[in-house]
mmCIF file of N, CA, C and O in Angstrom:
data_model
loop_
_atom_site.group_PDB
_atom_site.id
_atom_site.type_symbol
_atom_site.label_atom_id
_atom_site.label_comp_id
_atom_site.label_asym_id
_atom_site.label_seq_id
_atom_site.Cartn_x
_atom_site.Cartn_y
_atom_site.Cartn_z
ATOM 1 N N MET A 26 -0.325 -33.199 11.908
ATOM 2 C CA MET A 26 -0.057 -31.772 11.790
ATOM 3 C C MET A 26 -0.549 -31.065 13.044
ATOM 4 O O MET A 26 -1.634 -31.324 13.536
ATOM 5 N N LYS A 27 0.241 -30.166 13.558
ATOM 6 C CA LYS A 27 -0.160 -29.378 14.709
ATOM 7 C C LYS A 27 -1.193 -28.357 14.273
ATOM 8 O O LYS A 27 -1.146 -27.844 13.167
ATOM 9 N N THR A 28 -2.103 -28.092 15.152
ATOM 10 C CA THR A 28 -3.108 -27.081 14.839
ATOM 11 C C THR A 28 -2.804 -25.826 15.635
ATOM 12 O O THR A 28 -1.993 -25.829 16.546
ATOM 13 N N GLY A 29 -3.455 -24.785 15.313
ATOM 14 C CA GLY A 29 -3.269 -23.522 16.011
ATOM 15 C C GLY A 29 -2.895 -22.420 15.042
ATOM 16 O O GLY A 29 -2.504 -22.665 13.914
ATOM 17 N N TRP A 30 -3.014 -21.221 15.510
ATOM 18 C CA TRP A 30 -2.783 -20.048 14.667
ATOM 19 C C TRP A 30 -1.376 -20.036 14.088
ATOM 20 O O TRP A 30 -1.175 -19.829 12.907
ATOM 21 N N GLY A 31 -0.371 -20.288 14.917
ATOM 22 C CA GLY A 31 1.006 -20.239 14.439
ATOM 23 C C GLY A 31 1.261 -21.225 13.320
ATOM 24 O O GLY A 31 1.907 -20.913 12.326
ATOM 25 N N ALA A 32 0.763 -22.455 13.449
ATOM 26 C CA ALA A 32 0.976 -23.474 12.417
ATOM 27 C C ALA A 32 0.276 -23.080 11.121
ATOM 28 O O ALA A 32 0.811 -23.256 10.044
ATOM 29 N N THR A 33 -0.915 -22.534 11.225
ATOM 30 C CA THR A 33 -1.666 -22.127 10.038
ATOM 31 C C THR A 33 -0.939 -21.011 9.298
ATOM 32 O O THR A 33 -0.776 -21.071 8.085
ATOM 33 N N VAL A 34 -0.473 -20.011 10.030
ATOM 34 C CA VAL A 34 0.225 -18.893 9.403
ATOM 35 C C VAL A 34 1.510 -19.382 8.753
ATOM 36 O O VAL A 34 1.811 -19.033 7.625
ATOM 37 N N SER A 35 2.270 -20.206 9.455
ATOM 38 C CA SER A 35 3.527 -20.702 8.895
ATOM 39 C C SER A 35 3.281 -21.486 7.615
ATOM 40 O O SER A 35 4.002 -21.343 6.642
ATOM 41 N N ARG A 36 2.282 -22.342 7.601
ATOM 42 C CA ARG A 36 1.986 -23.147 6.418
ATOM 43 C C ARG A 36 1.549 -22.252 5.259
ATOM 44 O O ARG A 36 1.995 -22.421 4.136
ATOM 45 N N ALA A 37 0.692 -21.290 5.533
ATOM 46 C CA ALA A 37 0.230 -20.390 4.469
ATOM 47 C C ALA A 37 1.396 -19.599 3.908
ATOM 48 O O ALA A 37 1.521 -19.434 2.699
ATOM 49 N N ARG A 38 2.275 -19.122 4.766
ATOM 50 C CA ARG A 38 3.415 -18.347 4.305
ATOM 51 C C ARG A 38 4.355 -19.228 3.485
ATOM 52 O O ARG A 38 4.891 -18.798 2.480
ATOM 53 N N ALA A 39 4.542 -20.444 3.904
ATOM 54 C CA ALA A 39 5.432 -21.355 3.179
ATOM 55 C C ALA A 39 4.876 -21.678 1.801
ATOM 56 O O ALA A 39 5.614 -21.844 0.843
ATOM 57 N N ILE A 40 3.570 -21.775 1.687
ATOM 58 C CA ILE A 40 2.950 -22.122 0.404
ATOM 59 C C ILE A 40 2.972 -20.936 -0.548
ATOM 60 O O ILE A 40 3.333 -21.050 -1.707
ATOM 61 N N THR A 41 2.582 -19.758 -0.066
ATOM 62 C CA THR A 41 2.473 -18.611 -0.966
ATOM 63 C C THR A 41 3.720 -17.754 -0.976
ATOM 64 O O THR A 41 4.196 -17.371 -2.023
ATOM 65 N N GLY A 42 4.249 -17.424 0.194
ATOM 66 C CA GLY A 42 5.396 -16.521 0.288
ATOM 67 C C GLY A 42 4.991 -15.140 -0.176
ATOM 68 O O GLY A 42 4.309 -14.999 -1.175
ATOM 69 N N ALA A 43 5.384 -14.114 0.541
ATOM 70 C CA ALA A 43 4.969 -12.756 0.186
ATOM 71 C C ALA A 43 5.457 -12.364 -1.197
ATOM 72 O O ALA A 43 4.706 -11.874 -2.020
ATOM 73 N N GLY A 44 6.742 -12.581 -1.479
ATOM 74 C CA GLY A 44 7.281 -12.205 -2.783
ATOM 75 C C GLY A 44 6.694 -13.034 -3.907
ATOM 76 O O GLY A 44 6.358 -12.525 -4.959
ATOM 77 N N ALA A 45 6.524 -14.314 -3.673
ATOM 78 C CA ALA A 45 5.985 -15.203 -4.700
ATOM 79 C C ALA A 45 4.540 -14.871 -5.023
ATOM 80 O O ALA A 45 4.108 -14.995 -6.161
ATOM 81 N N ALA A 46 3.794 -14.440 -4.024
ATOM 82 C CA ALA A 46 2.374 -14.140 -4.239
ATOM 83 C C ALA A 46 2.188 -12.992 -5.211
ATOM 84 O O ALA A 46 1.204 -12.941 -5.935
ATOM 85 N N ALA A 47 3.135 -12.055 -5.238
ATOM 86 C CA ALA A 47 2.972 -10.869 -6.070
ATOM 87 C C ALA A 47 3.623 -10.998 -7.441
ATOM 88 O O ALA A 47 3.411 -10.158 -8.293
ATOM 89 N N GLN A 48 4.396 -12.025 -7.672
ATOM 90 C CA GLN A 48 5.072 -12.153 -8.960
ATOM 91 C C GLN A 48 4.043 -12.362 -10.068
ATOM 92 O O GLN A 48 3.194 -13.222 -9.995
ATOM 93 N N GLY A 49 4.129 -11.542 -11.080
ATOM 94 C CA GLY A 49 3.211 -11.643 -12.201
ATOM 95 C C GLY A 49 1.861 -10.992 -11.949
ATOM 96 O O GLY A 49 0.984 -11.045 -12.794
ATOM 97 N N VAL A 50 1.684 -10.377 -10.784
ATOM 98 C CA VAL A 50 0.428 -9.722 -10.441
ATOM 99 C C VAL A 50 0.691 -8.225 -10.322
ATOM 100 O O VAL A 50 1.627 -7.808 -9.645
ATOM 101 N N ALA A 51 -0.114 -7.437 -11.004
ATOM 102 C CA ALA A 51 0.027 -5.988 -10.897
ATOM 103 C C ALA A 51 -0.441 -5.556 -9.519
ATOM 104 O O ALA A 51 -1.570 -5.823 -9.135
ATOM 105 N N CYS A 52 0.435 -4.922 -8.756
ATOM 106 C CA CYS A 52 0.117 -4.505 -7.392
ATOM 107 C C CYS A 52 0.201 -2.991 -7.260
ATOM 108 O O CYS A 52 1.063 -2.357 -7.862
ATOM 109 N N ASP A 53 -0.692 -2.451 -6.477
ATOM 110 C CA ASP A 53 -0.669 -1.051 -6.105
ATOM 111 C C ASP A 53 -0.673 -0.996 -4.582
ATOM 112 O O ASP A 53 -1.193 -1.908 -3.943
ATOM 113 N N ALA A 54 -0.112 0.050 -4.013
ATOM 114 C CA ALA A 54 -0.071 0.177 -2.560
ATOM 115 C C ALA A 54 -0.453 1.577 -2.126
ATOM 116 O O ALA A 54 0.087 2.560 -2.624
ATOM 117 N N LEU A 55 -1.407 1.651 -1.217
ATOM 118 C CA LEU A 55 -1.770 2.896 -0.561
ATOM 119 C C LEU A 55 -1.127 2.883 0.815
ATOM 120 O O LEU A 55 -1.142 1.861 1.491
ATOM 121 N N ALA A 56 -0.600 4.004 1.233
ATOM 122 C CA ALA A 56 -0.014 4.108 2.565
ATOM 123 C C ALA A 56 -0.293 5.498 3.101
ATOM 124 O O ALA A 56 -0.558 6.428 2.340
ATOM 125 N N ALA A 57 -0.238 5.626 4.402
ATOM 126 C CA ALA A 57 -0.428 6.929 5.035
ATOM 127 C C ALA A 57 0.679 7.146 6.046
ATOM 128 O O ALA A 57 1.227 6.193 6.593
ATOM 129 N N THR A 58 0.996 8.396 6.254
ATOM 130 C CA THR A 58 1.966 8.757 7.281
ATOM 131 C C THR A 58 1.513 10.046 7.947
ATOM 132 O O THR A 58 0.912 10.904 7.301
ATOM 133 N N ASP A 59 1.804 10.124 9.228
ATOM 134 C CA ASP A 59 1.430 11.336 9.957
ATOM 135 C C ASP A 59 2.398 12.482 9.698
ATOM 136 O O ASP A 59 2.179 13.592 10.120
ATOM 137 N N ARG A 60 3.436 12.222 8.941
ATOM 138 C CA ARG A 60 4.418 13.265 8.616
ATOM 139 C C ARG A 60 3.917 14.147 7.480
ATOM 140 O O ARG A 60 3.137 13.719 6.656
ATOM 141 N N ALA A 61 4.449 15.362 7.440
ATOM 142 C CA ALA A 61 4.003 16.314 6.437
ATOM 143 C C ALA A 61 4.904 16.361 5.215
ATOM 144 O O ALA A 61 4.476 16.757 4.146
ATOM 145 N N ALA A 62 6.156 15.930 5.349
ATOM 146 C CA ALA A 62 7.128 16.080 4.265
ATOM 147 C C ALA A 62 7.109 14.903 3.314
ATOM 148 O O ALA A 62 7.040 13.749 3.734
ATOM 149 N N ALA A 63 7.209 15.202 2.028
ATOM 150 C CA ALA A 63 7.225 14.159 1.007
ATOM 151 C C ALA A 63 8.579 13.472 0.900
ATOM 152 O O ALA A 63 8.700 12.474 0.229
ATOM 153 N N GLY A 64 9.603 13.943 1.569
ATOM 154 C CA GLY A 64 10.929 13.350 1.482
ATOM 155 C C GLY A 64 11.144 12.192 2.449
ATOM 156 O O GLY A 64 12.246 11.709 2.603
ATOM 157 N N THR A 65 10.096 11.737 3.097
ATOM 158 C CA THR A 65 10.223 10.686 4.105
ATOM 159 C C THR A 65 9.568 9.395 3.618
ATOM 160 O O THR A 65 8.719 8.829 4.279
ATOM 161 N N ARG A 66 9.979 8.889 2.477
ATOM 162 C CA ARG A 66 9.320 7.738 1.859
ATOM 163 C C ARG A 66 9.386 6.458 2.685
ATOM 164 O O ARG A 66 8.530 5.624 2.572
ATOM 165 N N ARG A 67 10.424 6.269 3.465
ATOM 166 C CA ARG A 67 10.553 4.987 4.159
ATOM 167 C C ARG A 67 10.424 5.105 5.664
ATOM 168 O O ARG A 67 10.646 4.149 6.376
ATOM 169 N N THR A 68 10.083 6.275 6.132
ATOM 170 C CA THR A 68 9.921 6.448 7.565
ATOM 171 C C THR A 68 8.528 6.957 7.854
ATOM 172 O O THR A 68 7.826 7.413 6.962
ATOM 173 N N GLY A 69 8.150 6.879 9.081
ATOM 174 C CA GLY A 69 6.832 7.335 9.478
ATOM 175 C C GLY A 69 5.856 6.182 9.559
ATOM 176 O O GLY A 69 6.183 5.035 9.263
ATOM 177 N N ALA A 70 4.677 6.503 10.007
ATOM 178 C CA ALA A 70 3.624 5.500 10.159
ATOM 179 C C ALA A 70 2.286 6.214 10.165
ATOM 180 O O ALA A 70 2.218 7.428 10.275
ATOM 181 N N ASP A 71 1.248 5.417 10.050
ATOM 182 C CA ASP A 71 -0.093 5.983 10.058
ATOM 183 C C ASP A 71 -0.792 5.760 11.396
ATOM 184 O O ASP A 71 -1.988 5.913 11.509
ATOM 185 N N GLY A 72 -0.042 5.371 12.406
ATOM 186 C CA GLY A 72 -0.613 5.081 13.709
ATOM 187 C C GLY A 72 -0.901 3.610 13.899
ATOM 188 O O GLY A 72 -1.218 3.166 14.992
ATOM 189 N N LEU A 73 -0.772 2.825 12.838
ATOM 190 C CA LEU A 73 -1.019 1.391 12.910
ATOM 191 C C LEU A 73 0.018 0.599 12.117
ATOM 192 O O LEU A 73 0.567 -0.378 12.600
ATOM 193 N N VAL A 74 0.287 1.035 10.887
ATOM 194 C CA VAL A 74 1.192 0.302 9.994
ATOM 195 C C VAL A 74 2.395 1.182 9.645
ATOM 196 O O VAL A 74 2.207 2.313 9.205
ATOM 197 N N PRO A 75 3.624 0.675 9.812
ATOM 198 C CA PRO A 75 4.790 1.448 9.376
ATOM 199 C C PRO A 75 4.737 1.698 7.869
ATOM 200 O O PRO A 75 4.274 0.848 7.101
ATOM 201 N N LEU A 76 5.207 2.847 7.451
ATOM 202 C CA LEU A 76 5.141 3.233 6.044
ATOM 203 C C LEU A 76 5.821 2.215 5.133
ATOM 204 O O LEU A 76 5.261 1.811 4.118
ATOM 205 N N ALA A 77 7.011 1.795 5.489
ATOM 206 C CA ALA A 77 7.738 0.832 4.655
ATOM 207 C C ALA A 77 6.944 -0.459 4.481
ATOM 208 O O ALA A 77 6.863 -1.017 3.387
ATOM 209 N N SER A 78 6.329 -0.932 5.541
ATOM 210 C CA SER A 78 5.535 -2.163 5.465
ATOM 211 C C SER A 78 4.325 -1.979 4.557
ATOM 212 O O SER A 78 3.996 -2.856 3.757
ATOM 213 N N ALA A 79 3.663 -0.842 4.670
ATOM 214 C CA ALA A 79 2.491 -0.580 3.831
ATOM 215 C C ALA A 79 2.844 -0.551 2.353
ATOM 216 O O ALA A 79 2.012 -0.854 1.498
ATOM 217 N N LEU A 80 4.102 -0.201 2.045
ATOM 218 C CA LEU A 80 4.547 -0.138 0.650
ATOM 219 C C LEU A 80 5.167 -1.458 0.179
ATOM 220 O O LEU A 80 5.719 -1.533 -0.910
ATOM 221 N N GLY A 81 5.071 -2.493 0.996
ATOM 222 C CA GLY A 81 5.558 -3.810 0.600
ATOM 223 C C GLY A 81 7.017 -4.066 0.879
ATOM 224 O O GLY A 81 7.571 -5.064 0.439
ATOM 225 N N MET A 82 7.670 -3.147 1.600
ATOM 226 C CA MET A 82 9.098 -3.309 1.892
ATOM 227 C C MET A 82 9.284 -4.205 3.117
ATOM 228 O O MET A 82 8.429 -4.245 4.000
ATOM 229 N N HIS A 83 10.395 -4.931 3.145
ATOM 230 C CA HIS A 83 10.693 -5.833 4.251
ATOM 231 C C HIS A 83 12.203 -5.956 4.377
ATOM 232 O O HIS A 83 12.908 -5.858 3.370
ATOM 233 N N VAL A 84 12.710 -6.195 5.583
ATOM 234 C CA VAL A 84 14.155 -6.340 5.764
ATOM 235 C C VAL A 84 14.675 -7.591 5.077
ATOM 236 O O VAL A 84 15.821 -7.646 4.647
ATOM 237 N N ASN A 85 13.841 -8.604 4.935
ATOM 238 C CA ASN A 85 14.202 -9.825 4.227
ATOM 239 C C ASN A 85 13.765 -9.667 2.766
ATOM 240 O O ASN A 85 12.568 -9.605 2.475
ATOM 241 N N PRO A 86 14.700 -9.594 1.830
ATOM 242 C CA PRO A 86 14.338 -9.396 0.421
ATOM 243 C C PRO A 86 13.334 -10.418 -0.115
ATOM 244 O O PRO A 86 12.522 -10.095 -0.971
ATOM 245 N N GLY A 87 13.344 -11.621 0.404
ATOM 246 C CA GLY A 87 12.392 -12.637 -0.048
ATOM 247 C C GLY A 87 10.964 -12.371 0.372
ATOM 248 O O GLY A 87 10.033 -12.964 -0.148
ATOM 249 N N GLU A 88 10.782 -11.480 1.326
ATOM 250 C CA GLU A 88 9.442 -11.133 1.807
ATOM 251 C C GLU A 88 8.920 -9.824 1.219
ATOM 252 O O GLU A 88 7.799 -9.435 1.480
ATOM 253 N N MET A 89 9.753 -9.133 0.435
ATOM 254 C CA MET A 89 9.326 -7.857 -0.147
ATOM 255 C C MET A 89 8.327 -8.082 -1.269
ATOM 256 O O MET A 89 8.406 -9.070 -1.996
ATOM 257 N N LEU A 90 7.411 -7.167 -1.405
ATOM 258 C CA LEU A 90 6.477 -7.186 -2.531
ATOM 259 C C LEU A 90 7.050 -6.280 -3.613
ATOM 260 O O LEU A 90 7.372 -5.121 -3.347
ATOM 261 N N PRO A 91 7.173 -6.767 -4.832
ATOM 262 C CA PRO A 91 7.770 -5.961 -5.908
ATOM 263 C C PRO A 91 6.782 -4.938 -6.478
ATOM 264 O O PRO A 91 6.276 -5.092 -7.580
ATOM 265 N N ILE A 92 6.513 -3.909 -5.705
ATOM 266 C CA ILE A 92 5.570 -2.876 -6.138
ATOM 267 C C ILE A 92 6.370 -1.692 -6.659
ATOM 268 O O ILE A 92 7.091 -1.040 -5.893
ATOM 269 N N PRO A 93 6.282 -1.397 -7.947
ATOM 270 C CA PRO A 93 7.037 -0.262 -8.497
ATOM 271 C C PRO A 93 6.636 1.043 -7.810
ATOM 272 O O PRO A 93 5.483 1.213 -7.396
ATOM 273 N N GLU A 94 7.571 1.952 -7.709
ATOM 274 C CA GLU A 94 7.303 3.238 -7.063
ATOM 275 C C GLU A 94 6.132 3.967 -7.732
ATOM 276 O O GLU A 94 5.360 4.653 -7.069
ATOM 277 N N ALA A 95 5.986 3.793 -9.030
ATOM 278 C CA ALA A 95 4.867 4.426 -9.748
ATOM 279 C C ALA A 95 3.513 3.876 -9.298
ATOM 280 O O ALA A 95 2.490 4.507 -9.523
ATOM 281 N N ASN A 96 3.515 2.717 -8.672
ATOM 282 C CA ASN A 96 2.280 2.081 -8.210
ATOM 283 C C ASN A 96 2.102 2.249 -6.700
ATOM 284 O O ASN A 96 1.293 1.558 -6.098
ATOM 285 N N GLN A 97 2.874 3.140 -6.101
ATOM 286 C CA GLN A 97 2.763 3.415 -4.674
ATOM 287 C C GLN A 97 2.216 4.822 -4.483
ATOM 288 O O GLN A 97 2.599 5.742 -5.202
ATOM 289 N N TRP A 98 1.332 4.977 -3.543
ATOM 290 C CA TRP A 98 0.776 6.287 -3.230
ATOM 291 C C TRP A 98 0.849 6.482 -1.730
ATOM 292 O O TRP A 98 0.487 5.589 -0.958
ATOM 293 N N ILE A 99 1.325 7.647 -1.304
ATOM 294 C CA ILE A 99 1.430 7.959 0.113
ATOM 295 C C ILE A 99 0.588 9.183 0.415
ATOM 296 O O ILE A 99 0.722 10.222 -0.245
ATOM 297 N N GLY A 100 -0.279 9.054 1.391
ATOM 298 C CA GLY A 100 -1.059 10.180 1.884
ATOM 299 C C GLY A 100 -0.347 10.778 3.081
ATOM 300 O O GLY A 100 -0.118 10.091 4.074
ATOM 301 N N TYR A 101 0.056 12.035 2.982
ATOM 302 C CA TYR A 101 0.779 12.706 4.057
ATOM 303 C C TYR A 101 -0.188 13.395 5.004
ATOM 304 O O TYR A 101 -1.272 13.805 4.604
ATOM 305 N N LYS A 102 0.232 13.494 6.258
ATOM 306 C CA LYS A 102 -0.599 14.059 7.328
ATOM 307 C C LYS A 102 -1.926 13.311 7.424
ATOM 308 O O LYS A 102 -2.989 13.904 7.537
ATOM 309 N N MET A 103 -1.859 11.984 7.339
ATOM 310 C CA MET A 103 -3.029 11.115 7.439
ATOM 311 C C MET A 103 -2.750 10.004 8.437
ATOM 312 O O MET A 103 -1.612 9.641 8.652
ATOM 313 N N ASN A 104 -3.826 9.454 8.989
ATOM 314 C CA ASN A 104 -3.681 8.260 9.794
ATOM 315 C C ASN A 104 -4.320 7.076 9.065
ATOM 316 O O ASN A 104 -4.858 7.235 7.964
ATOM 317 N N HIS A 105 -4.242 5.907 9.674
ATOM 318 C CA HIS A 105 -4.710 4.686 9.024
ATOM 319 C C HIS A 105 -6.191 4.775 8.627
ATOM 320 O O HIS A 105 -6.563 4.383 7.524
ATOM 321 N N LEU A 106 -7.014 5.286 9.502
ATOM 322 C CA LEU A 106 -8.446 5.364 9.203
ATOM 323 C C LEU A 106 -8.770 6.411 8.149
ATOM 324 O O LEU A 106 -9.793 6.308 7.464
ATOM 325 N N ASP A 107 -7.895 7.401 7.984
ATOM 326 C CA ASP A 107 -8.101 8.385 6.918
ATOM 327 C C ASP A 107 -8.100 7.723 5.544
ATOM 328 O O ASP A 107 -8.734 8.212 4.609
ATOM 329 N N LEU A 108 -7.402 6.602 5.414
ATOM 330 C CA LEU A 108 -7.374 5.901 4.118
ATOM 331 C C LEU A 108 -8.761 5.402 3.717
ATOM 332 O O LEU A 108 -9.009 5.134 2.548
ATOM 333 N N LEU A 109 -9.660 5.311 4.666
ATOM 334 C CA LEU A 109 -11.018 4.837 4.375
ATOM 335 C C LEU A 109 -11.962 5.951 3.940
ATOM 336 O O LEU A 109 -13.007 5.666 3.360
ATOM 337 N N ALA A 110 -11.614 7.196 4.229
ATOM 338 C CA ALA A 110 -12.599 8.247 4.035
ATOM 339 C C ALA A 110 -12.128 9.476 3.261
ATOM 340 O O ALA A 110 -12.947 10.325 2.950
ATOM 341 N N ARG A 111 -10.867 9.584 2.953
ATOM 342 C CA ARG A 111 -10.371 10.799 2.300
ATOM 343 C C ARG A 111 -10.597 10.735 0.795
ATOM 344 O O ARG A 111 -10.291 9.732 0.148
ATOM 345 N N PRO A 112 -11.133 11.799 0.192
ATOM 346 C CA PRO A 112 -11.420 11.803 -1.240
ATOM 347 C C PRO A 112 -10.185 11.577 -2.106
ATOM 348 O O PRO A 112 -10.269 10.935 -3.152
ATOM 349 N N GLU A 113 -9.022 12.082 -1.684
ATOM 350 C CA GLU A 113 -7.817 11.905 -2.496
ATOM 351 C C GLU A 113 -7.381 10.443 -2.564
ATOM 352 O O GLU A 113 -6.788 10.011 -3.546
ATOM 353 N N VAL A 114 -7.727 9.666 -1.556
ATOM 354 C CA VAL A 114 -7.420 8.234 -1.580
ATOM 355 C C VAL A 114 -8.261 7.559 -2.660
ATOM 356 O O VAL A 114 -7.752 6.805 -3.488
ATOM 357 N N TYR A 115 -9.544 7.865 -2.682
ATOM 358 C CA TYR A 115 -10.425 7.255 -3.680
ATOM 359 C C TYR A 115 -10.118 7.746 -5.086
ATOM 360 O O TYR A 115 -10.253 7.002 -6.057
ATOM 361 N N GLN A 116 -9.664 8.979 -5.202
ATOM 362 C CA GLN A 116 -9.274 9.474 -6.525
ATOM 363 C C GLN A 116 -8.065 8.688 -7.037
ATOM 364 O O GLN A 116 -7.984 8.351 -8.217
ATOM 365 N N GLN A 117 -7.116 8.375 -6.143
ATOM 366 C CA GLN A 117 -5.958 7.592 -6.559
ATOM 367 C C GLN A 117 -6.367 6.183 -6.972
ATOM 368 O O GLN A 117 -5.885 5.651 -7.967
ATOM 369 N N ILE A 118 -7.272 5.588 -6.243
ATOM 370 C CA ILE A 118 -7.757 4.247 -6.609
ATOM 371 C C ILE A 118 -8.402 4.293 -7.994
ATOM 372 O O ILE A 118 -8.180 3.419 -8.826
ATOM 373 N N ARG A 119 -9.182 5.337 -8.253
ATOM 374 C CA ARG A 119 -9.795 5.481 -9.590
ATOM 375 C C ARG A 119 -8.730 5.648 -10.666
ATOM 376 O O ARG A 119 -8.875 5.127 -11.774
ATOM 377 N N ARG A 120 -7.650 6.386 -10.378
ATOM 378 C CA ARG A 120 -6.567 6.543 -11.360
ATOM 379 C C ARG A 120 -5.986 5.185 -11.729
ATOM 380 O O ARG A 120 -5.653 4.942 -12.880
ATOM 381 N N TRP A 121 -5.810 4.334 -10.740
ATOM 382 C CA TRP A 121 -5.232 3.015 -11.002
ATOM 383 C C TRP A 121 -6.203 2.106 -11.741
ATOM 384 O O TRP A 121 -5.822 1.384 -12.643
ATOM 385 N N LEU A 122 -7.460 2.137 -11.370
ATOM 386 C CA LEU A 122 -8.419 1.182 -11.919
ATOM 387 C C LEU A 122 -9.092 1.638 -13.206
ATOM 388 O O LEU A 122 -9.457 0.806 -14.027
ATOM 389 N N ALA A 123 -9.283 2.919 -13.374
ATOM 390 C CA ALA A 123 -9.981 3.412 -14.563
ATOM 391 C C ALA A 123 -9.442 4.777 -14.966
ATOM 392 O O ALA A 123 -10.168 5.770 -14.958
ATOM 393 N N PRO A 124 -8.177 4.864 -15.355
ATOM 394 C CA PRO A 124 -7.592 6.179 -15.656
ATOM 395 C C PRO A 124 -8.260 6.888 -16.820
ATOM 396 O O PRO A 124 -8.307 8.111 -16.853
ATOM 397 N N GLU A 125 -8.792 6.144 -17.754
ATOM 398 C CA GLU A 125 -9.409 6.773 -18.927
ATOM 399 C C GLU A 125 -10.741 7.438 -18.593
ATOM 400 O O GLU A 125 -11.265 8.219 -19.372
ATOM 401 N N GLN A 126 -11.305 7.166 -17.421
ATOM 402 C CA GLN A 126 -12.601 7.733 -17.064
ATOM 403 C C GLN A 126 -12.478 9.035 -16.274
ATOM 404 O O GLN A 126 -13.476 9.666 -15.982
ATOM 405 N N LEU A 127 -11.264 9.451 -15.944
ATOM 406 C CA LEU A 127 -11.083 10.701 -15.215
ATOM 407 C C LEU A 127 -10.780 11.839 -16.187
ATOM 408 O O LEU A 127 -9.948 11.683 -17.067
ATOM 409 N N PRO A 128 -11.449 12.967 -16.009
ATOM 410 C CA PRO A 128 -11.112 14.133 -16.847
ATOM 411 C C PRO A 128 -9.670 14.534 -16.582
ATOM 412 O O PRO A 128 -9.175 14.455 -15.475
ATOM 413 N N ASN A 129 -8.968 15.012 -17.603
ATOM 414 C CA ASN A 129 -7.564 15.386 -17.494
ATOM 415 C C ASN A 129 -7.324 16.455 -16.434
ATOM 416 O O ASN A 129 -6.302 16.476 -15.781
ATOM 417 N N GLU A 130 -8.274 17.357 -16.238
ATOM 418 C CA GLU A 130 -8.047 18.424 -15.268
ATOM 419 C C GLU A 130 -8.014 17.906 -13.835
ATOM 420 O O GLU A 130 -7.576 18.596 -12.938
ATOM 421 N N GLN A 131 -8.460 16.683 -13.574
ATOM 422 C CA GLN A 131 -8.408 16.141 -12.229
ATOM 423 C C GLN A 131 -7.092 15.421 -11.948
ATOM 424 O O GLN A 131 -6.802 15.089 -10.817
ATOM 425 N N LEU A 132 -6.301 15.185 -12.982
ATOM 426 C CA LEU A 132 -5.036 14.501 -12.775
ATOM 427 C C LEU A 132 -3.942 15.511 -12.441
ATOM 428 O O LEU A 132 -3.934 16.604 -12.995
ATOM 429 N N PRO A 133 -3.032 15.151 -11.520
ATOM 430 C CA PRO A 133 -1.968 16.113 -11.177
ATOM 431 C C PRO A 133 -0.970 16.269 -12.296
ATOM 432 O O PRO A 133 -0.812 15.456 -13.146
#
């Protein structure tokens, strides 16, 4: 077997496959875009990751992650590092992980 980064990545991808890895697993996706409008779901970027990629989309259907739109969250007018520090990001994570622990007035 050849060694090196390329061989390792190819083997890992062949074994797991992006789409196969998510089948049967509940997935959520956080993404950010520097755009202000909510009508730009598949365009824009956070300065590092394209929006579509962050949401699990891919031009090859076999590489797409089957993340339902209800399990996707987009932070507008944010960059990639904002996902680490913005309170609304952590509130969304709490909604996904422990929705029963949030008071109703905090939910949109």
